[in-house]
PDB file of C-alpha atoms in Angstrom:
ATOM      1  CA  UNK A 144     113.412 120.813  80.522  1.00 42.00           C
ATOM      2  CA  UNK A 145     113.362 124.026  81.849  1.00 48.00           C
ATOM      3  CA  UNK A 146     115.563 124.674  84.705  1.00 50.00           C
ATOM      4  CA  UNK A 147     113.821 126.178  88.416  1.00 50.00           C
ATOM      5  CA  UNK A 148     116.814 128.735  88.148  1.00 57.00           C
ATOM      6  CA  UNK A 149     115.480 130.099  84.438  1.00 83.00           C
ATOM      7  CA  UNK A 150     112.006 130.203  86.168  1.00 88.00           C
ATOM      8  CA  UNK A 151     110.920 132.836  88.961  1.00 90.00           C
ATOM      9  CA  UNK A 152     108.510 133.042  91.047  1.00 96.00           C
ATOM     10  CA  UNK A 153     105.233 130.771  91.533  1.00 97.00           C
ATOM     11  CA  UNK A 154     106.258 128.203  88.947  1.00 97.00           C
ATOM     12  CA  UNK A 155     110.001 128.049  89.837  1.00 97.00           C
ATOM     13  CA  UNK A 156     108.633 127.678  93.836  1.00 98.00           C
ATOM     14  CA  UNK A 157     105.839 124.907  92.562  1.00 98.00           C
ATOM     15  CA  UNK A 158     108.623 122.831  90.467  1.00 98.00           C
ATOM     16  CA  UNK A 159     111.279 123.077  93.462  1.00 98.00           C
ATOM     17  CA  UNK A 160     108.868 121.725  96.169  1.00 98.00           C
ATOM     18  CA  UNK A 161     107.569 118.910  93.504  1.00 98.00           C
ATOM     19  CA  UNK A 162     111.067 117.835  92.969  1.00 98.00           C
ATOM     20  CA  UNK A 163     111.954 118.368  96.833  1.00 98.00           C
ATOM     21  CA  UNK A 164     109.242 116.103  97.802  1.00 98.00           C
ATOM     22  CA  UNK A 165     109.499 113.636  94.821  1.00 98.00           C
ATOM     23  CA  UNK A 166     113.178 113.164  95.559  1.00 98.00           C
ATOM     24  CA  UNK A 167     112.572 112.319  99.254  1.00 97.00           C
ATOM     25  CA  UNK A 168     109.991 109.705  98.180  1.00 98.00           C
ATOM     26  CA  UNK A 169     112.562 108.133  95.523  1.00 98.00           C
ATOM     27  CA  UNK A 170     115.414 108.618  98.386  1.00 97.00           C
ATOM     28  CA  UNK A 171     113.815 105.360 100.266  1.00 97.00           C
ATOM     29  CA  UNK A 172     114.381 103.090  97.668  1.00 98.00           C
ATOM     30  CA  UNK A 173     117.802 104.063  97.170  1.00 96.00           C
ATOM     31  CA  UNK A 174     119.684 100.453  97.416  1.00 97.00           C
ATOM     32  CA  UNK A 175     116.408  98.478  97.634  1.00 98.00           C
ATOM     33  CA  UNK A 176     115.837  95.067  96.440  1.00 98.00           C
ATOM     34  CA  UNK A 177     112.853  94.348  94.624  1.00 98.00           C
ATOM     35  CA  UNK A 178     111.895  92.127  97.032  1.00 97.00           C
ATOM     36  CA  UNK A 179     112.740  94.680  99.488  1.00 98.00           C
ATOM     37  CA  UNK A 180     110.554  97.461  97.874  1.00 98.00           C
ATOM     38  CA  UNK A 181     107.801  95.259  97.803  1.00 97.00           C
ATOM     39  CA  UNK A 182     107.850  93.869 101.553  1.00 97.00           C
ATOM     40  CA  UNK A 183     105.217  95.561 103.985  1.00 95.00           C
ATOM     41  CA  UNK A 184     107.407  95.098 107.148  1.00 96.00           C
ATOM     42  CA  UNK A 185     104.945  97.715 109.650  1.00 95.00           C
ATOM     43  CA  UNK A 186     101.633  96.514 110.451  1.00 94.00           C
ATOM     44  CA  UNK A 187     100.346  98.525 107.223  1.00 91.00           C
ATOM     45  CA  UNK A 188     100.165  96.885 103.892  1.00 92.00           C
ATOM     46  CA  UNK A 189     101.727  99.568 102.343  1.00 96.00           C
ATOM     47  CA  UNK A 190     105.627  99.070 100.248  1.00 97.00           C
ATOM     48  CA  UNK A 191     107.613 101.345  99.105  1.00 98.00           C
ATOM     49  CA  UNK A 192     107.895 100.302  95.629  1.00 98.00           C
ATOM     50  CA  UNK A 193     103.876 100.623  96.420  1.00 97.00           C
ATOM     51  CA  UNK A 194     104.103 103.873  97.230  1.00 98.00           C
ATOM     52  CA  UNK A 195     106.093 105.146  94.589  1.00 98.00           C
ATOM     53  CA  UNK A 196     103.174 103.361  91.931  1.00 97.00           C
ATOM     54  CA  UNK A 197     101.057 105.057  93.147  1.00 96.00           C
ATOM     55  CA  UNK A 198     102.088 108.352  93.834  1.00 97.00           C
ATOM     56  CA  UNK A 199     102.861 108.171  89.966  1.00 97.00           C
ATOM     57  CA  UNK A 200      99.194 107.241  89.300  1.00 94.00           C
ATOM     58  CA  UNK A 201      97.710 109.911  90.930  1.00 94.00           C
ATOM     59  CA  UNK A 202     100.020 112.785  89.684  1.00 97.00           C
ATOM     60  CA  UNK A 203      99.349 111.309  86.186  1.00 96.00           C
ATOM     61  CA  UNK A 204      95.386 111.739  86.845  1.00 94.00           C
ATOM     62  CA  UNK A 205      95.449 114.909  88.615  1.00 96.00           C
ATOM     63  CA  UNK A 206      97.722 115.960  85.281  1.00 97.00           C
ATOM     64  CA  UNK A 207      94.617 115.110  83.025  1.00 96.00           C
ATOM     65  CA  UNK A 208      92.698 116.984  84.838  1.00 97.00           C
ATOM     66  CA  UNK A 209      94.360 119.525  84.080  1.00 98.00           C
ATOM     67  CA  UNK A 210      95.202 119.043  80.438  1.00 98.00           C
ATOM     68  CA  UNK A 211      91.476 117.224  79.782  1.00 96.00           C
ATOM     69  CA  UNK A 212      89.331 118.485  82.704  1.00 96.00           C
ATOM     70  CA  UNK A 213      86.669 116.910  84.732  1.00 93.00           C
ATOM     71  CA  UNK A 214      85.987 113.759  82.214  1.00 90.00           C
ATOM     72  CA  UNK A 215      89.379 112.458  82.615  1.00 89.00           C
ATOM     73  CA  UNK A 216      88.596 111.941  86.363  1.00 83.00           C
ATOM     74  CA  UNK A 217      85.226 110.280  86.258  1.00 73.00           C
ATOM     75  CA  UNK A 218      85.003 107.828  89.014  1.00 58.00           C
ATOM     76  CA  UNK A 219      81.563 106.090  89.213  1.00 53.00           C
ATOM     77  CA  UNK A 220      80.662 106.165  92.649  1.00 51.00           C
ATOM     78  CA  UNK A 221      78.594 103.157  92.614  1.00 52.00           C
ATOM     79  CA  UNK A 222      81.998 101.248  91.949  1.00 48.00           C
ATOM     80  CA  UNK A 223      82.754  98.878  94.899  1.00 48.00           C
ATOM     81  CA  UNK A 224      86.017  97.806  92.774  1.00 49.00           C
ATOM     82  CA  UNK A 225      88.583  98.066  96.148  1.00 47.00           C
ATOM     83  CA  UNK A 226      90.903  95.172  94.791  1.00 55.00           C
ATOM     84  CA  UNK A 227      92.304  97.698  91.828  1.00 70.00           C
ATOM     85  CA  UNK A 228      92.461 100.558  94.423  1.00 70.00           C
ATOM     86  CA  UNK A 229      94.602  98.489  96.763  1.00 78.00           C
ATOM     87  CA  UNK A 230      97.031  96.808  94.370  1.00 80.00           C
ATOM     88  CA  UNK A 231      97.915 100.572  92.957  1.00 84.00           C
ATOM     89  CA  UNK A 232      99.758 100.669  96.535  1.00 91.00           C
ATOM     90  CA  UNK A 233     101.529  97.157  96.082  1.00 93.00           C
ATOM     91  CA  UNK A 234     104.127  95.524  93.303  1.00 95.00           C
ATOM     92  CA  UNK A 235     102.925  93.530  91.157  1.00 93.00           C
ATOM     93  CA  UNK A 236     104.479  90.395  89.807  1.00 93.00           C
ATOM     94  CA  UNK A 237     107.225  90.953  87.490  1.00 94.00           C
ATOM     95  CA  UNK A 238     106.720  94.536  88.307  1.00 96.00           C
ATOM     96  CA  UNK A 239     110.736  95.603  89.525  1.00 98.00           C
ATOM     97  CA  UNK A 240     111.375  99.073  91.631  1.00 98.00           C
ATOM     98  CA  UNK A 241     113.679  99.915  88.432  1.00 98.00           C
ATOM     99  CA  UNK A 242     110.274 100.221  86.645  1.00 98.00           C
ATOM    100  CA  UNK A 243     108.438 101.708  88.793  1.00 98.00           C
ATOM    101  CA  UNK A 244     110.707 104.390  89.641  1.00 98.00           C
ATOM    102  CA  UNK A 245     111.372 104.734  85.814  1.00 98.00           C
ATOM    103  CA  UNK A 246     107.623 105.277  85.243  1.00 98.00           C
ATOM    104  CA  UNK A 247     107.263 108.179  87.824  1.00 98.00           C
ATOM    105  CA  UNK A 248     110.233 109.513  86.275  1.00 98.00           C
ATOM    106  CA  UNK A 249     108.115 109.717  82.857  1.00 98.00           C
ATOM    107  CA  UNK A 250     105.465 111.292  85.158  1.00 98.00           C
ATOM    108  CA  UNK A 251     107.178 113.842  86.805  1.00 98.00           C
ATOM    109  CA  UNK A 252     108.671 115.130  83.512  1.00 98.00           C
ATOM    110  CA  UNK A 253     105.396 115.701  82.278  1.00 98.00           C
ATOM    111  CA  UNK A 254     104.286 116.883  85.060  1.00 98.00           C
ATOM    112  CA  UNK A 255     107.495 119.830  84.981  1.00 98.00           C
ATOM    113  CA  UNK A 256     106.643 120.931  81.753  1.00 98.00           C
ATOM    114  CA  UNK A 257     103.097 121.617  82.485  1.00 98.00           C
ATOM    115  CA  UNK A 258     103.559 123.333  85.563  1.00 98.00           C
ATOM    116  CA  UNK A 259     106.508 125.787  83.455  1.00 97.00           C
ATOM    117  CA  UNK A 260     103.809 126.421  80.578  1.00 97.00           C
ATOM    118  CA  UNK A 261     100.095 126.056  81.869  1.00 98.00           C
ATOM    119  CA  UNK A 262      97.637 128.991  83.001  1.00 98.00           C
ATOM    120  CA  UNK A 263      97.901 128.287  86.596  1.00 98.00           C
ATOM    121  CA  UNK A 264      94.503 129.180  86.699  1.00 98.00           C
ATOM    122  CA  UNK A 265      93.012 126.959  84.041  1.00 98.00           C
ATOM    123  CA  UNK A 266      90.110 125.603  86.161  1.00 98.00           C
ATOM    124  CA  UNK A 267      87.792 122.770  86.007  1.00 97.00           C
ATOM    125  CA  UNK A 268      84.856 121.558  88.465  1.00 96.00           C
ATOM    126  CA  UNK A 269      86.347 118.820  90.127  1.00 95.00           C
ATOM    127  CA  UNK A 270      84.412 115.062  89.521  1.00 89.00           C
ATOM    128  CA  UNK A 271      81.458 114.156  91.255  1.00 84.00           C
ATOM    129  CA  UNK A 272      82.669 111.778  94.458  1.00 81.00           C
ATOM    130  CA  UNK A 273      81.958 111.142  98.097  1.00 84.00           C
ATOM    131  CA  UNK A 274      84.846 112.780  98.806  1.00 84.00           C
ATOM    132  CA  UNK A 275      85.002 116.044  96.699  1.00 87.00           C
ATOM    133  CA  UNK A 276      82.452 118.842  97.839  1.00 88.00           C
ATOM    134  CA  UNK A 277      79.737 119.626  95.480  1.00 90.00           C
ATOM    135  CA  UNK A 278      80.257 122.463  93.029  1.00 91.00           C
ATOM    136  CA  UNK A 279      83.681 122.796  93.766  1.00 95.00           C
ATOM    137  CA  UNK A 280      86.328 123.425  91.135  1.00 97.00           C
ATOM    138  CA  UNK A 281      90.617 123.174  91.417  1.00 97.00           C
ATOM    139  CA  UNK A 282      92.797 125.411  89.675  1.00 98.00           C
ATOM    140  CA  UNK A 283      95.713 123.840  88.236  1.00 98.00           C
ATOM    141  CA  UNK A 284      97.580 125.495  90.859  1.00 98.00           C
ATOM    142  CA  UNK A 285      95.307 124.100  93.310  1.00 98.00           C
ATOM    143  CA  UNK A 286      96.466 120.884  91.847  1.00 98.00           C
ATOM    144  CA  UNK A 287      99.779 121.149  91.729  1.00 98.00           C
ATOM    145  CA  UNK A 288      99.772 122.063  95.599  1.00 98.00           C
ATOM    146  CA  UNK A 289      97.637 118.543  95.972  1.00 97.00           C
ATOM    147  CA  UNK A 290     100.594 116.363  94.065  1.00 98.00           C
ATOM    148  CA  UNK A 291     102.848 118.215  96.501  1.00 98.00           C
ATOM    149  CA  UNK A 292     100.649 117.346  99.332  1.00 98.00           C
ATOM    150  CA  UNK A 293     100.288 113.929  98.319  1.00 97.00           C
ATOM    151  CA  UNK A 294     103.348 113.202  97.555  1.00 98.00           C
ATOM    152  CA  UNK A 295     104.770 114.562 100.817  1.00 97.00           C
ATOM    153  CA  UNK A 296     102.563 112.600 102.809  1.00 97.00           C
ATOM    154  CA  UNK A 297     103.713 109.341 100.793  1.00 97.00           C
ATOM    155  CA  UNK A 298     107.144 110.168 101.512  1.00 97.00           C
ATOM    156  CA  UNK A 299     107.151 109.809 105.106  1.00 96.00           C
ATOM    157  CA  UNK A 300     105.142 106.915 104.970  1.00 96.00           C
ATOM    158  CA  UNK A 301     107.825 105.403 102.591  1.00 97.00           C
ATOM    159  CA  UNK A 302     110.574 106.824 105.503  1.00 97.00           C
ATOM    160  CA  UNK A 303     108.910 104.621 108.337  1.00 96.00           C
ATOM    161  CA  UNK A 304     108.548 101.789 106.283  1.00 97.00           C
ATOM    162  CA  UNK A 305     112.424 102.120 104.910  1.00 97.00           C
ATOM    163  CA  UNK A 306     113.783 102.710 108.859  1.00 96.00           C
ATOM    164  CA  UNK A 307     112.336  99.675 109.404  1.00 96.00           C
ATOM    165  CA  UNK A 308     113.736  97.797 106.711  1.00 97.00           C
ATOM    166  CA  UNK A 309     117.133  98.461 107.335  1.00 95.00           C
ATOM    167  CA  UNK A 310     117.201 101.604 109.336  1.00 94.00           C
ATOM    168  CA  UNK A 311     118.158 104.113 107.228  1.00 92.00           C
ATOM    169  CA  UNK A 312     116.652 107.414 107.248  1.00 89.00           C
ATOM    170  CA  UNK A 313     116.021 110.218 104.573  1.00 84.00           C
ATOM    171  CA  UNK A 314     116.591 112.718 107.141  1.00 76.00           C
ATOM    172  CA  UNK A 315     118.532 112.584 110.615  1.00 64.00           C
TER     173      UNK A 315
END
């Protein structure tokens, strides 16, 4: 693995924000208890062990977008199929938090290596869905800055659901 200090510019910034952001998600499930990492203790239904699964899941797909292009994304929008959408944010049973953070380990490390040797501006038209504009297509820097985004926004979920566990913070 490449290291962000033998890297410079846009790729060393993209791979230090990914690992930034991907470490303060993991942070929250320092210490955790699988039972612990699977307890929704806010009014959301949302876990951390949850979050981590599927924060995994979507950097994985956004990454064959990338390597595969808009196929690897097709979603068929007449699919009403919320049950799998919702249990990508929940543990399953016999899933453990070792897992799941071991999995988005595997992720991520793809994920690095891509970012270090892809043409940030491979491009492909992004799927057809409700919630993609029409005609539209992501660079693969575009997506990286999405798995940041994402991830980010996971993260602080995960950080209100941990302070309530227990009360510890990521930050502060």
């Amino acid at each position: 693995m490449t290291s962000t200090e033998t890297l410079t510019g846009e790729r060393a910034d993209l791979l230090e924000t990914m690992r930034q952001h991907r470490w303060f998600l993991t942070f929250t499930a320092q210490g955790l208890t699988d039972e612990q990492a699977a307890s929704s203790p806010t009014v959301s239904a949302l876990c951390i062990g949850g979050l981590i699964k599927h924060v995994a899941a979507v950097e994985a797909n956004w990454v064959k977008f990338i390597e595969q292009g808009t196929e690897a994304m097709a979603h068929d929008p007449e699919s009403t199929d919320y049950d799998n959408h919702e249990a990508n944010f929940r543990m399953a049973p016999g899933e453990t938090l070792e897992s799941i953070i071991a999995r988005y380990h595997e992720v991520a490390a793809h994920t690095d290596k891509l970012v270090e040797t892809v043409d940030l501006d491979l491009s492909h038209p992004l799927p057809s869905a409700p919630w993609f504009p029409e005609g539209k297509t992501w660079s693969a820097r575009r997506v990286f800055a999405h798995i940041i985004a994402e991830t980010s926004q996971h993260a602080g979920h995960a950080d209100i659901i941990r302070e309530t566990i227990d009360g510890q913070k990521t930050m502060g």
